[in-house]
Amino acid sequence: MSTSNWTRFNQHITRYRELGISLDISRMQFETSFFGDMESKIARAYADMDALEGGAIANPDEGRMVGHYWLRNAELAPAEQKAEIERDLADIKAFAADIHNGTITAANGEKFTRVLLIGIGGSALGPQLVSDALTDHEAPMALSFLDNTDPSGIDKVLAGLGDELATTLALVISKSGGTAETRNGMVEAKRAYEAAGLDFAKHATAITGIDSKLDNLAKQEGWIKRFPMGDWVGGRTSVMSVVGLVPAILQGVDIDQFLAGARDVDEKTRQKNTSENLAMKLALMWYHAGNGKGEKDMVVLPYKDSLVLFSKYLQQLVMESLGKEHDLDGKVVNQGVAVYGNKGSTDQHAYVQQLRDGVNNFFVTFIEVHEARQNLGANDEVEPGATTGDFLQGFLRGTRSALSESGRENMTISIPTVNAYYLGSLIALFERAVSFYASLVNINAYHQPGVEAGKKAAGSFLEVLKAARGFLADNAGTDLTATDVAKGIDADVESTYHALVHAAANASGINHTLASTPEEDTFSVEA
């Protein structure tokens, strides 16, 4: 058995020796005919990628191109986008230099010491991954996030800034400028600055679309800086645009190396020899594991603490891109690949038990980092002949073997170390795999009607909430059921009930009396 595994390993590992990156798919259980059977779909995927990078309209809902590949190689972009990329990169570097050397200061004349990033989804996940993976206590500026509209979370972050709020640079990121969660975070942050006697505008920078609501607000109030976002960069692929590069460089990340890692992987995975194309092989393994229908989840297990957020990052990249109801022919297909993960070896004590012995509804992507510690010392052993890094590698290999022995499919991506170059490489590898997989299953990876539907539903709830509060006030002193209020405001009863419960929990003077069922609960305000 071990000889067979060794033979298969040698047959099915692809190595970019000059880059130090490899993909081992030997523990995936595809038939030898699989690649041949997929040949026509593979050819179409290559053609679709060529069209995408050539500037084809990829998002028909918004009539826009998708060009995140150009961000790391502007020479491939149309002339207008090329000029934007080169201008933005120079602008980012100049801005960071001015912040770091004190040319641009806080309102009190002191150098900025921290960054408060206000955004959500792709406007926060990418910067969070980069920050967690590549920075430490020696970074020139610490980074905090307001990435939700949870008031308790907002309070905790703002309280943690303490007196340093006076030297905290706020980055507000929203392409449309109207994203509710980001707007709410900005309003809460502005309130905190003002409560501390600080002028928010003298601490604020906007990253947004030209002439958006946020852009116009920043212009009107005289914010420190406005960085434009191109409409051809989607949120989940924006980490190499101003969205990700501004916070990264402020923390001292080598953004040139970050872009170089992505550019080099792009170059390698543009070639159409599938046996040497890591991104296409990755996409094909997703197709194989899920039978082209997303029938199995992807578990991402990086064996490195600094990559713990990578699975969270991939959840948005993969699931928002591939989770689609209809294919390109309009057929209902309900496509998608669910992603979850933790980190090794923490997963040994979390959910590997189920992965090995429970329901076989997944495949695993291990991420191996060869370098255990950057600064190896003479006394690294934790027992004779073994270091902590040796144990980590042992757990990775042990888990891989245990899963394989139980018939659980897995593959391994290996990189030499975690730095800006290799994080950029990993991100680009998965971005391109997403594009290839979308073509293989005949869907559009670059629109998101489900997200828009959720936003509309949230707006409807807020309208019900406002109307319900008003109806209670107009009928002060009267005990009302949710049905009473719903009739009065012409709204759905269940939505009205949830709105009333929320209102009672978050406003003094609104009473909620529990009965035997929600239908009999009453709500009132004092007359």
Short mmCIF file of C-alpha atoms in Angstrom, two decimals:
data_model
loop_
_atom_site.label_atom_id
_atom_site.label_comp_id
_atom_site.label_asym_id
_atom_site.label_seq_id
_atom_site.Cartn_x
_atom_site.Cartn_y
_atom_site.Cartn_z
CA MET A 1 0.00 0.00 0.00
CA SER A 2 2.78 2.41 0.90
CA THR A 3 4.56 1.62 -2.39
CA SER A 4 1.35 2.36 -4.26
CA ASN A 5 0.94 5.65 -2.40
CA TRP A 6 4.54 6.61 -3.17
CA THR A 7 4.06 5.87 -6.85
CA ARG A 8 0.84 7.85 -6.98
CA PHE A 9 2.48 10.72 -5.09
CA ASN A 10 5.23 10.95 -7.69
CA GLN A 11 2.67 10.82 -10.50
CA HIS A 12 0.34 13.44 -9.10
CA ILE A 13 2.44 16.13 -7.46
CA THR A 14 2.94 19.31 -9.47
CA ARG A 15 5.84 21.52 -8.44
CA TYR A 16 6.77 25.03 -9.47
CA ARG A 17 10.39 24.53 -8.53
CA GLU A 18 11.44 28.11 -9.26
CA LEU A 19 8.63 29.43 -7.04
CA GLY A 20 8.82 26.77 -4.33
CA ILE A 21 5.08 25.99 -4.55
CA SER A 22 3.54 22.54 -5.08
CA LEU A 23 0.17 20.80 -5.22
CA ASP A 24 -0.18 17.13 -4.27
CA ILE A 25 -3.45 15.57 -5.45
CA SER A 26 -2.32 11.96 -5.03
CA ARG A 27 -4.81 11.32 -2.21
CA MET A 28 -7.78 12.40 -4.33
CA GLN A 29 -9.56 9.33 -5.73
CA PHE A 30 -10.08 10.34 -9.35
CA GLU A 31 -9.93 7.76 -12.14
CA THR A 32 -7.06 7.85 -14.62
CA SER A 33 -9.55 8.80 -17.35
CA PHE A 34 -10.81 11.86 -15.45
CA PHE A 35 -8.61 14.46 -17.09
CA GLY A 36 -9.36 13.14 -20.57
CA ASP A 37 -13.09 13.10 -19.87
CA MET A 38 -12.91 16.75 -18.82
CA GLU A 39 -10.93 17.90 -21.86
CA SER A 40 -13.71 19.91 -23.56
CA LYS A 41 -14.70 21.65 -20.33
CA ILE A 42 -11.05 22.43 -19.62
CA ALA A 43 -10.60 23.97 -23.06
CA ARG A 44 -13.63 26.16 -22.51
CA ALA A 45 -12.33 27.26 -19.10
CA TYR A 46 -9.02 28.34 -20.61
CA ALA A 47 -10.86 30.29 -23.30
CA ASP A 48 -13.13 31.93 -20.73
CA MET A 49 -10.10 32.98 -18.69
CA ASP A 50 -8.48 34.51 -21.76
CA ALA A 51 -11.66 36.49 -22.44
CA LEU A 52 -11.92 37.61 -18.83
CA GLU A 53 -8.36 38.88 -18.73
CA GLY A 54 -8.88 40.45 -22.13
CA GLY A 55 -11.59 42.73 -20.76
CA ALA A 56 -14.83 40.90 -21.56
CA ILE A 57 -17.94 42.00 -19.65
CA ALA A 58 -18.04 39.52 -16.79
CA ASN A 59 -20.80 41.00 -14.67
CA PRO A 60 -23.85 41.47 -16.93
CA ASP A 61 -25.95 42.79 -14.03
CA GLU A 62 -23.70 45.83 -13.76
CA GLY A 63 -22.19 45.80 -17.25
CA ARG A 64 -18.60 45.75 -15.99
CA MET A 65 -15.33 43.97 -16.54
CA VAL A 66 -13.57 41.99 -13.84
CA GLY A 67 -9.88 42.81 -13.76
CA HIS A 68 -8.29 41.89 -10.45
CA TYR A 69 -5.60 40.02 -12.43
CA TRP A 70 -4.46 43.36 -13.86
CA LEU A 71 -3.72 44.70 -10.38
CA ARG A 72 -0.50 42.68 -10.24
CA ASN A 73 0.41 43.13 -13.89
CA ALA A 74 -0.86 46.40 -15.27
CA GLU A 75 0.71 45.68 -18.66
CA LEU A 76 -2.17 43.27 -19.35
CA ALA A 77 -4.87 45.85 -18.67
CA PRO A 78 -6.65 48.12 -21.14
CA ALA A 79 -5.03 51.55 -21.34
CA GLU A 80 -7.48 53.29 -19.00
CA GLN A 81 -7.23 50.63 -16.30
CA LYS A 82 -3.45 50.44 -16.69
CA ALA A 83 -3.16 54.15 -15.97
CA GLU A 84 -5.44 53.77 -12.93
CA ILE A 85 -3.39 50.92 -11.49
CA GLU A 86 -0.05 52.69 -11.92
CA ARG A 87 -1.42 55.95 -10.54
CA ASP A 88 -2.97 54.25 -7.52
CA LEU A 89 0.16 52.29 -6.65
CA ALA A 90 2.32 55.42 -6.72
CA ASP A 91 -0.31 57.29 -4.71
CA ILE A 92 -0.49 54.53 -2.08
CA LYS A 93 3.27 54.52 -1.58
CA ALA A 94 3.47 58.31 -1.32
CA PHE A 95 0.59 58.42 1.16
CA ALA A 96 2.13 55.73 3.38
CA ALA A 97 5.47 57.51 3.35
CA ASP A 98 3.81 60.77 4.40
CA ILE A 99 1.97 59.01 7.23
CA HIS A 100 5.06 57.16 8.45
CA ASN A 101 7.42 60.14 8.36
CA GLY A 102 4.93 62.54 9.92
CA THR A 103 4.32 64.75 6.88
CA ILE A 104 0.64 63.96 7.39
CA THR A 105 -0.25 64.09 11.07
CA ALA A 106 -3.26 63.77 13.31
CA ALA A 107 -5.17 66.89 14.29
CA ASN A 108 -3.01 67.29 17.41
CA GLY A 109 0.14 67.47 15.29
CA GLU A 110 1.40 64.03 16.36
CA LYS A 111 2.21 61.13 14.05
CA PHE A 112 -0.52 58.60 13.44
CA THR A 113 0.14 55.41 15.41
CA ARG A 114 -2.85 53.22 14.59
CA VAL A 115 -5.30 52.47 11.80
CA LEU A 116 -9.04 51.88 12.28
CA LEU A 117 -10.42 50.13 9.21
CA ILE A 118 -14.17 50.48 8.72
CA GLY A 119 -15.59 48.10 6.12
CA ILE A 120 -17.34 44.78 5.66
CA GLY A 121 -16.97 41.64 3.54
CA GLY A 122 -14.19 41.96 1.00
CA SER A 123 -13.38 45.41 2.31
CA ALA A 124 -12.33 43.87 5.62
CA LEU A 125 -11.60 40.15 5.13
CA GLY A 126 -8.62 40.68 2.84
CA PRO A 127 -6.97 43.30 5.06
CA GLN A 128 -7.65 41.11 8.11
CA LEU A 129 -5.95 38.13 6.49
CA VAL A 130 -2.93 40.18 5.43
CA SER A 131 -2.63 41.81 8.84
CA ASP A 132 -2.88 38.56 10.78
CA ALA A 133 -0.56 36.64 8.46
CA LEU A 134 2.19 39.20 7.90
CA THR A 135 2.42 41.65 10.79
CA ASP A 136 3.47 41.49 14.42
CA HIS A 137 4.04 43.81 17.39
CA GLU A 138 6.86 45.54 15.52
CA ALA A 139 4.59 46.80 12.72
CA PRO A 140 4.80 50.59 12.33
CA MET A 141 1.04 50.92 12.84
CA ALA A 142 -1.43 48.60 14.59
CA LEU A 143 -4.70 47.82 12.80
CA SER A 144 -8.20 47.52 14.30
CA PHE A 145 -11.44 46.74 12.49
CA LEU A 146 -15.08 47.78 12.57
CA ASP A 147 -16.39 45.08 10.24
CA ASN A 148 -19.98 44.64 11.38
CA THR A 149 -22.94 46.63 12.60
CA ASP A 150 -22.94 44.93 16.02
CA PRO A 151 -23.00 47.76 18.58
CA SER A 152 -21.31 45.68 21.28
CA GLY A 153 -18.49 44.82 18.92
CA ILE A 154 -18.13 48.45 17.89
CA ASP A 155 -18.01 49.56 21.53
CA LYS A 156 -15.32 47.00 22.32
CA VAL A 157 -13.07 48.08 19.44
CA LEU A 158 -13.45 51.79 20.13
CA ALA A 159 -12.87 51.33 23.85
CA GLY A 160 -9.71 49.37 23.06
CA LEU A 161 -8.26 52.35 21.23
CA GLY A 162 -8.39 54.43 24.42
CA ASP A 163 -6.27 57.58 24.33
CA GLU A 164 -4.69 56.43 21.07
CA LEU A 165 -7.89 57.44 19.29
CA ALA A 166 -6.27 60.86 18.97
CA THR A 167 -3.57 59.36 16.75
CA THR A 168 -5.72 56.79 14.94
CA LEU A 169 -6.20 57.08 11.19
CA ALA A 170 -9.67 55.94 10.09
CA LEU A 171 -9.92 54.14 6.73
CA VAL A 172 -13.53 53.98 5.55
CA ILE A 173 -13.93 51.48 2.70
CA SER A 174 -17.05 51.10 0.57
CA LYS A 175 -17.23 51.03 -3.21
CA SER A 176 -20.80 52.30 -3.39
CA GLY A 177 -20.47 54.49 -0.34
CA GLY A 178 -23.91 53.32 0.72
CA THR A 179 -23.19 49.96 2.37
CA ALA A 180 -25.25 50.07 5.55
CA GLU A 181 -22.80 48.27 7.84
CA THR A 182 -19.89 50.47 6.79
CA ARG A 183 -21.95 53.64 7.06
CA ASN A 184 -23.06 52.63 10.55
CA GLY A 185 -19.48 51.94 11.62
CA MET A 186 -18.41 55.30 10.27
CA VAL A 187 -21.21 57.11 12.13
CA GLU A 188 -20.30 55.33 15.38
CA ALA A 189 -16.60 56.07 14.90
CA LYS A 190 -17.27 59.71 14.10
CA ARG A 191 -19.36 59.96 17.26
CA ALA A 192 -16.47 58.53 19.30
CA TYR A 193 -13.96 60.96 17.80
CA GLU A 194 -16.27 63.90 18.49
CA ALA A 195 -16.92 62.73 22.05
CA ALA A 196 -13.16 62.85 22.57
CA GLY A 197 -13.03 66.39 21.21
CA LEU A 198 -11.50 65.30 17.90
CA ASP A 199 -12.38 66.37 14.36
CA PHE A 200 -13.15 63.11 12.54
CA ALA A 201 -12.43 64.64 9.12
CA LYS A 202 -8.83 65.35 10.16
CA HIS A 203 -8.38 61.64 10.92
CA ALA A 204 -10.33 60.09 8.05
CA THR A 205 -9.47 58.65 4.64
CA ALA A 206 -11.99 57.24 2.16
CA ILE A 207 -11.50 54.31 -0.21
CA THR A 208 -14.54 54.37 -2.45
CA GLY A 209 -15.95 54.77 -5.94
CA ILE A 210 -15.63 58.12 -7.66
CA ASP A 211 -18.67 60.34 -6.93
CA SER A 212 -20.15 57.80 -4.52
CA LYS A 213 -21.98 58.99 -1.42
CA LEU A 214 -18.85 58.40 0.63
CA ASP A 215 -16.62 60.14 -1.90
CA ASN A 216 -18.84 63.21 -1.89
CA LEU A 217 -19.05 63.24 1.91
CA ALA A 218 -15.26 63.03 2.24
CA LYS A 219 -14.86 65.82 -0.30
CA GLN A 220 -17.43 68.01 1.42
CA GLU A 221 -15.97 67.51 4.91
CA GLY A 222 -12.35 67.80 3.83
CA TRP A 223 -11.06 64.36 4.77
CA ILE A 224 -7.31 63.73 4.64
CA LYS A 225 -7.40 61.59 1.49
CA ARG A 226 -9.71 59.93 -1.01
CA PHE A 227 -8.59 56.81 -2.90
CA PRO A 228 -10.78 55.86 -5.90
CA MET A 229 -11.97 52.27 -6.39
CA GLY A 230 -12.44 51.02 -9.93
CA ASP A 231 -15.79 49.42 -10.69
CA TRP A 232 -13.93 46.54 -12.38
CA VAL A 233 -12.66 45.17 -9.04
CA GLY A 234 -15.12 43.11 -6.99
CA GLY A 235 -15.03 43.20 -3.21
CA ARG A 236 -13.97 39.57 -2.74
CA THR A 237 -11.04 40.06 -5.14
CA SER A 238 -10.03 43.53 -3.97
CA VAL A 239 -7.19 42.70 -1.57
CA MET A 240 -4.58 43.70 -4.18
CA SER A 241 -6.32 46.98 -4.98
CA VAL A 242 -6.31 50.12 -2.85
CA VAL A 243 -8.66 48.24 -0.50
CA GLY A 244 -5.93 45.87 0.63
CA LEU A 245 -2.76 47.70 -0.28
CA VAL A 246 -3.39 50.88 1.73
CA PRO A 247 -3.82 49.16 5.13
CA ALA A 248 -1.08 46.66 4.26
CA ILE A 249 1.59 49.24 3.46
CA LEU A 250 0.64 51.32 6.49
CA GLN A 251 1.50 48.25 8.58
CA GLY A 252 4.83 47.87 6.84
CA VAL A 253 3.91 45.00 4.51
CA ASP A 254 6.03 44.75 1.36
CA ILE A 255 3.23 45.27 -1.15
CA ASP A 256 5.56 44.91 -4.13
CA GLN A 257 6.36 41.35 -3.01
CA PHE A 258 2.68 40.70 -2.29
CA LEU A 259 1.81 41.66 -5.86
CA ALA A 260 4.82 39.80 -7.26
CA GLY A 261 3.72 36.52 -5.68
CA ALA A 262 0.31 36.82 -7.28
CA ARG A 263 1.76 37.90 -10.62
CA ASP A 264 4.13 34.93 -10.76
CA VAL A 265 1.35 32.42 -10.02
CA ASP A 266 -0.84 34.11 -12.65
CA GLU A 267 1.96 33.72 -15.18
CA LYS A 268 2.42 30.03 -14.41
CA THR A 269 -1.30 29.25 -14.48
CA ARG A 270 -1.92 31.03 -17.79
CA GLN A 271 -0.18 28.22 -19.63
CA LYS A 272 -2.62 25.65 -20.98
CA ASN A 273 -0.75 22.45 -20.16
CA THR A 274 -3.11 21.14 -17.48
CA SER A 275 -0.53 18.74 -16.08
CA GLU A 276 1.51 21.79 -15.04
CA ASN A 277 -1.31 24.17 -14.12
CA LEU A 278 -1.87 24.26 -10.34
CA ALA A 279 -4.99 26.42 -10.52
CA MET A 280 -6.69 24.24 -13.13
CA LYS A 281 -5.79 21.10 -11.19
CA LEU A 282 -7.21 22.63 -8.03
CA ALA A 283 -10.46 23.47 -9.83
CA LEU A 284 -10.63 20.00 -11.35
CA MET A 285 -10.26 18.40 -7.91
CA TRP A 286 -13.17 20.51 -6.65
CA TYR A 287 -15.17 19.28 -9.63
CA HIS A 288 -14.18 15.66 -9.06
CA ALA A 289 -14.83 15.70 -5.31
CA GLY A 290 -18.26 17.27 -5.64
CA ASN A 291 -19.26 15.51 -8.85
CA GLY A 292 -19.47 18.89 -10.56
CA LYS A 293 -22.38 19.79 -8.28
CA GLY A 294 -20.73 20.87 -5.05
CA GLU A 295 -21.81 17.66 -3.31
CA LYS A 296 -18.91 17.84 -0.85
CA ASP A 297 -17.61 20.64 1.36
CA MET A 298 -14.05 21.92 1.20
CA VAL A 299 -12.24 21.85 4.54
CA VAL A 300 -9.18 24.12 4.54
CA LEU A 301 -6.53 23.21 7.11
CA PRO A 302 -3.44 25.44 7.10
CA TYR A 303 -0.78 24.09 9.43
CA LYS A 304 0.41 27.54 10.45
CA ASP A 305 -1.07 29.96 12.99
CA SER A 306 -0.49 32.93 10.71
CA LEU A 307 -2.87 31.43 8.12
CA VAL A 308 -5.76 30.77 10.51
CA LEU A 309 -7.92 33.38 8.72
CA PHE A 310 -7.29 31.89 5.30
CA SER A 311 -10.32 29.59 5.45
CA LYS A 312 -12.48 32.54 6.49
CA TYR A 313 -11.12 34.53 3.56
CA LEU A 314 -11.81 31.65 1.18
CA GLN A 315 -15.37 31.33 2.43
CA GLN A 316 -16.22 34.63 0.79
CA LEU A 317 -14.02 34.19 -2.28
CA VAL A 318 -15.30 30.70 -3.07
CA MET A 319 -18.85 30.71 -1.76
CA GLU A 320 -19.90 34.14 -3.00
CA SER A 321 -18.36 33.41 -6.37
CA LEU A 322 -19.68 29.88 -6.86
CA GLY A 323 -22.93 29.82 -4.90
CA LYS A 324 -25.38 30.41 -7.76
CA GLU A 325 -28.96 29.36 -8.44
CA HIS A 326 -28.78 29.49 -12.22
CA ASP A 327 -26.16 28.52 -14.75
CA LEU A 328 -25.26 30.57 -17.83
CA ASP A 329 -28.09 28.90 -19.77
CA GLY A 330 -30.67 29.96 -17.20
CA LYS A 331 -31.14 26.48 -15.77
CA VAL A 332 -31.64 26.04 -12.02
CA VAL A 333 -28.48 24.30 -10.79
CA ASN A 334 -27.94 25.57 -7.21
CA GLN A 335 -24.18 25.41 -7.52
CA GLY A 336 -21.61 26.07 -4.83
CA VAL A 337 -18.73 24.74 -2.77
CA ALA A 338 -19.09 25.20 0.98
CA VAL A 339 -15.84 26.12 2.76
CA TYR A 340 -14.86 25.84 6.40
CA GLY A 341 -11.68 25.26 8.33
CA ASN A 342 -9.52 25.94 11.34
CA LYS A 343 -5.77 25.40 11.62
CA GLY A 344 -3.42 22.56 12.35
CA SER A 345 -2.79 21.17 14.81
CA THR A 346 -5.69 22.84 16.63
CA ASP A 347 -8.01 20.85 14.39
CA GLN A 348 -6.61 17.65 15.94
CA HIS A 349 -8.53 18.56 19.09
CA ALA A 350 -11.55 20.08 17.34
CA TYR A 351 -13.22 18.24 14.48
CA VAL A 352 -10.74 15.83 12.87
CA GLN A 353 -12.53 13.03 14.74
CA GLN A 354 -15.59 13.57 12.57
CA LEU A 355 -13.51 14.06 9.45
CA ARG A 356 -11.96 10.64 9.95
CA ASP A 357 -14.88 8.61 11.29
CA GLY A 358 -18.05 10.60 10.60
CA VAL A 359 -20.07 11.46 7.52
CA ASN A 360 -17.92 11.55 4.38
CA ASN A 361 -19.29 14.77 2.91
CA PHE A 362 -16.07 16.74 2.43
CA PHE A 363 -12.59 16.87 0.99
CA VAL A 364 -9.61 18.45 2.74
CA THR A 365 -7.10 20.99 1.45
CA PHE A 366 -4.02 20.97 3.64
CA ILE A 367 -1.71 23.97 3.44
CA GLU A 368 1.82 23.05 4.42
CA VAL A 369 4.50 25.61 5.27
CA HIS A 370 7.98 24.08 5.11
CA GLU A 371 9.73 26.62 7.33
CA ALA A 372 8.78 25.94 10.92
CA ARG A 373 10.41 28.97 12.50
CA GLN A 374 12.16 31.96 10.96
CA ASN A 375 14.84 32.18 13.61
CA LEU A 376 16.04 28.69 14.40
CA GLY A 377 17.98 28.43 17.64
CA ALA A 378 20.26 25.91 19.27
CA ASN A 379 17.73 25.09 22.00
CA ASP A 380 14.57 24.58 19.98
CA GLU A 381 14.01 20.99 21.06
CA VAL A 382 11.06 20.31 23.33
CA GLU A 383 12.15 16.72 23.79
CA PRO A 384 15.32 14.96 22.66
CA GLY A 385 15.50 15.10 18.87
CA ALA A 386 12.19 16.90 18.31
CA THR A 387 11.11 20.54 18.04
CA THR A 388 7.65 22.06 18.12
CA GLY A 389 7.92 22.37 14.34
CA ASP A 390 8.66 18.66 14.07
CA PHE A 391 5.50 17.94 16.02
CA LEU A 392 3.47 20.24 13.76
CA GLN A 393 4.71 18.45 10.64
CA GLY A 394 4.04 15.12 12.32
CA PHE A 395 0.45 16.08 13.03
CA LEU A 396 -0.06 17.21 9.43
CA ARG A 397 1.33 13.97 8.03
CA GLY A 398 -0.52 11.90 10.58
CA THR A 399 -3.85 13.55 9.83
CA ARG A 400 -3.30 13.18 6.07
CA SER A 401 -2.55 9.48 6.47
CA ALA A 402 -5.45 8.87 8.86
CA LEU A 403 -7.91 10.54 6.51
CA SER A 404 -6.58 8.68 3.48
CA GLU A 405 -6.82 5.35 5.29
CA SER A 406 -10.50 6.09 5.96
CA GLY A 407 -11.17 6.90 2.31
CA ARG A 408 -11.39 10.65 2.92
CA GLU A 409 -10.05 12.61 -0.05
CA ASN A 410 -7.43 15.28 0.56
CA MET A 411 -4.78 17.30 -1.21
CA THR A 412 -1.86 19.40 -0.04
CA ILE A 413 -0.60 22.79 -1.15
CA SER A 414 2.95 23.46 0.03
CA ILE A 415 4.81 26.78 0.26
CA PRO A 416 8.27 27.49 1.69
CA THR A 417 7.28 30.14 4.24
CA VAL A 418 4.61 32.69 5.06
CA ASN A 419 5.61 36.11 3.78
CA ALA A 420 4.11 38.74 1.49
CA TYR A 421 5.21 36.91 -1.66
CA TYR A 422 3.74 33.55 -0.73
CA LEU A 423 0.51 34.95 0.70
CA GLY A 424 0.02 36.74 -2.62
CA SER A 425 0.77 33.46 -4.38
CA LEU A 426 -1.84 31.54 -2.40
CA ILE A 427 -4.52 34.16 -2.96
CA ALA A 428 -3.89 34.24 -6.71
CA LEU A 429 -3.93 30.44 -6.91
CA PHE A 430 -7.40 30.25 -5.37
CA GLU A 431 -8.71 33.25 -7.33
CA ARG A 432 -7.79 31.57 -10.59
CA ALA A 433 -9.13 28.20 -9.43
CA VAL A 434 -12.47 29.89 -8.72
CA SER A 435 -12.59 31.30 -12.26
CA PHE A 436 -11.70 27.96 -13.81
CA TYR A 437 -14.23 26.05 -11.70
CA ALA A 438 -17.00 28.49 -12.61
CA SER A 439 -16.36 27.76 -16.28
CA LEU A 440 -16.22 24.02 -15.67
CA VAL A 441 -19.73 24.10 -14.16
CA ASN A 442 -21.07 26.80 -16.53
CA ILE A 443 -21.85 29.59 -14.05
CA ASN A 444 -20.90 33.26 -13.67
CA ALA A 445 -18.54 33.73 -10.73
CA TYR A 446 -18.74 37.52 -10.81
CA HIS A 447 -22.25 38.52 -9.91
CA GLN A 448 -24.06 37.99 -6.61
CA PRO A 449 -27.85 38.33 -6.84
CA GLY A 450 -28.29 36.49 -3.52
CA VAL A 451 -26.32 39.17 -1.67
CA GLU A 452 -28.46 41.90 -3.16
CA ALA A 453 -31.62 40.02 -2.18
CA GLY A 454 -30.42 39.88 1.42
CA LYS A 455 -29.76 43.63 1.45
CA LYS A 456 -33.26 44.32 0.15
CA ALA A 457 -34.80 42.06 2.81
CA ALA A 458 -32.85 43.87 5.52
CA GLY A 459 -34.16 47.18 4.23
CA SER A 460 -37.72 45.88 4.38
CA PHE A 461 -37.26 44.81 8.00
CA LEU A 462 -36.01 48.28 8.96
CA GLU A 463 -39.09 49.82 7.38
CA VAL A 464 -41.32 47.48 9.43
CA LEU A 465 -39.34 48.30 12.59
CA LYS A 466 -39.78 52.05 12.14
CA ALA A 467 -43.49 51.68 11.39
CA ALA A 468 -44.04 49.36 14.38
CA ARG A 469 -42.37 51.77 16.76
CA GLY A 470 -44.49 54.58 15.42
CA PHE A 471 -47.70 52.55 15.74
CA LEU A 472 -46.94 51.71 19.37
CA ALA A 473 -46.33 55.38 20.10
CA ASP A 474 -49.59 56.37 18.40
CA ASN A 475 -51.43 53.81 20.54
CA ALA A 476 -49.68 54.50 23.83
CA GLY A 477 -51.23 52.81 26.84
CA THR A 478 -52.75 49.98 24.78
CA ASP A 479 -51.57 46.35 24.92
CA LEU A 480 -51.16 45.21 21.32
CA THR A 481 -50.32 41.84 19.80
CA ALA A 482 -48.05 41.51 16.79
CA THR A 483 -51.15 40.81 14.72
CA ASP A 484 -52.71 44.09 15.88
CA VAL A 485 -49.61 46.04 14.94
CA ALA A 486 -49.14 44.22 11.62
CA LYS A 487 -52.68 45.09 10.58
CA GLY A 488 -52.13 48.66 11.61
CA ILE A 489 -48.99 49.07 9.52
CA ASP A 490 -49.94 46.65 6.71
CA ALA A 491 -46.97 44.33 7.24
CA ASP A 492 -46.19 40.64 7.60
CA VAL A 493 -47.07 39.41 11.09
CA GLU A 494 -43.91 37.43 11.78
CA SER A 495 -41.66 40.28 10.60
CA THR A 496 -43.65 42.63 12.79
CA TYR A 497 -43.28 40.33 15.79
CA HIS A 498 -39.50 40.14 15.45
CA ALA A 499 -39.34 43.90 14.99
CA LEU A 500 -41.35 44.43 18.18
CA VAL A 501 -39.18 42.03 20.19
CA HIS A 502 -36.08 43.87 18.99
CA ALA A 503 -37.60 47.24 19.77
CA ALA A 504 -38.59 46.18 23.30
CA ALA A 505 -35.11 44.78 24.01
CA ASN A 506 -33.37 47.96 22.90
CA ALA A 507 -35.54 50.86 23.99
CA SER A 508 -36.72 51.91 27.41
CA GLY A 509 -40.46 52.45 27.65
CA ILE A 510 -41.48 49.62 25.32
CA ASN A 511 -42.95 46.71 27.26
CA HIS A 512 -43.04 43.11 26.04
CA THR A 513 -45.30 40.76 27.98
CA LEU A 514 -44.69 37.08 27.32
CA ALA A 515 -47.75 34.85 26.97
CA SER A 516 -48.10 31.14 26.19
CA THR A 517 -47.33 31.69 22.50
CA PRO A 518 -45.76 34.54 20.48
CA GLU A 519 -49.16 35.13 18.92
CA GLU A 520 -50.54 36.07 22.36
CA ASP A 521 -47.57 38.22 23.45
CA THR A 522 -48.43 41.88 23.92
CA PHE A 523 -46.43 45.06 23.41
CA SER A 524 -47.11 48.54 24.70
CA VAL A 525 -45.67 51.92 25.58
CA GLU A 526 -46.80 53.96 28.52
CA ALA A 527 -49.30 56.71 27.82
#
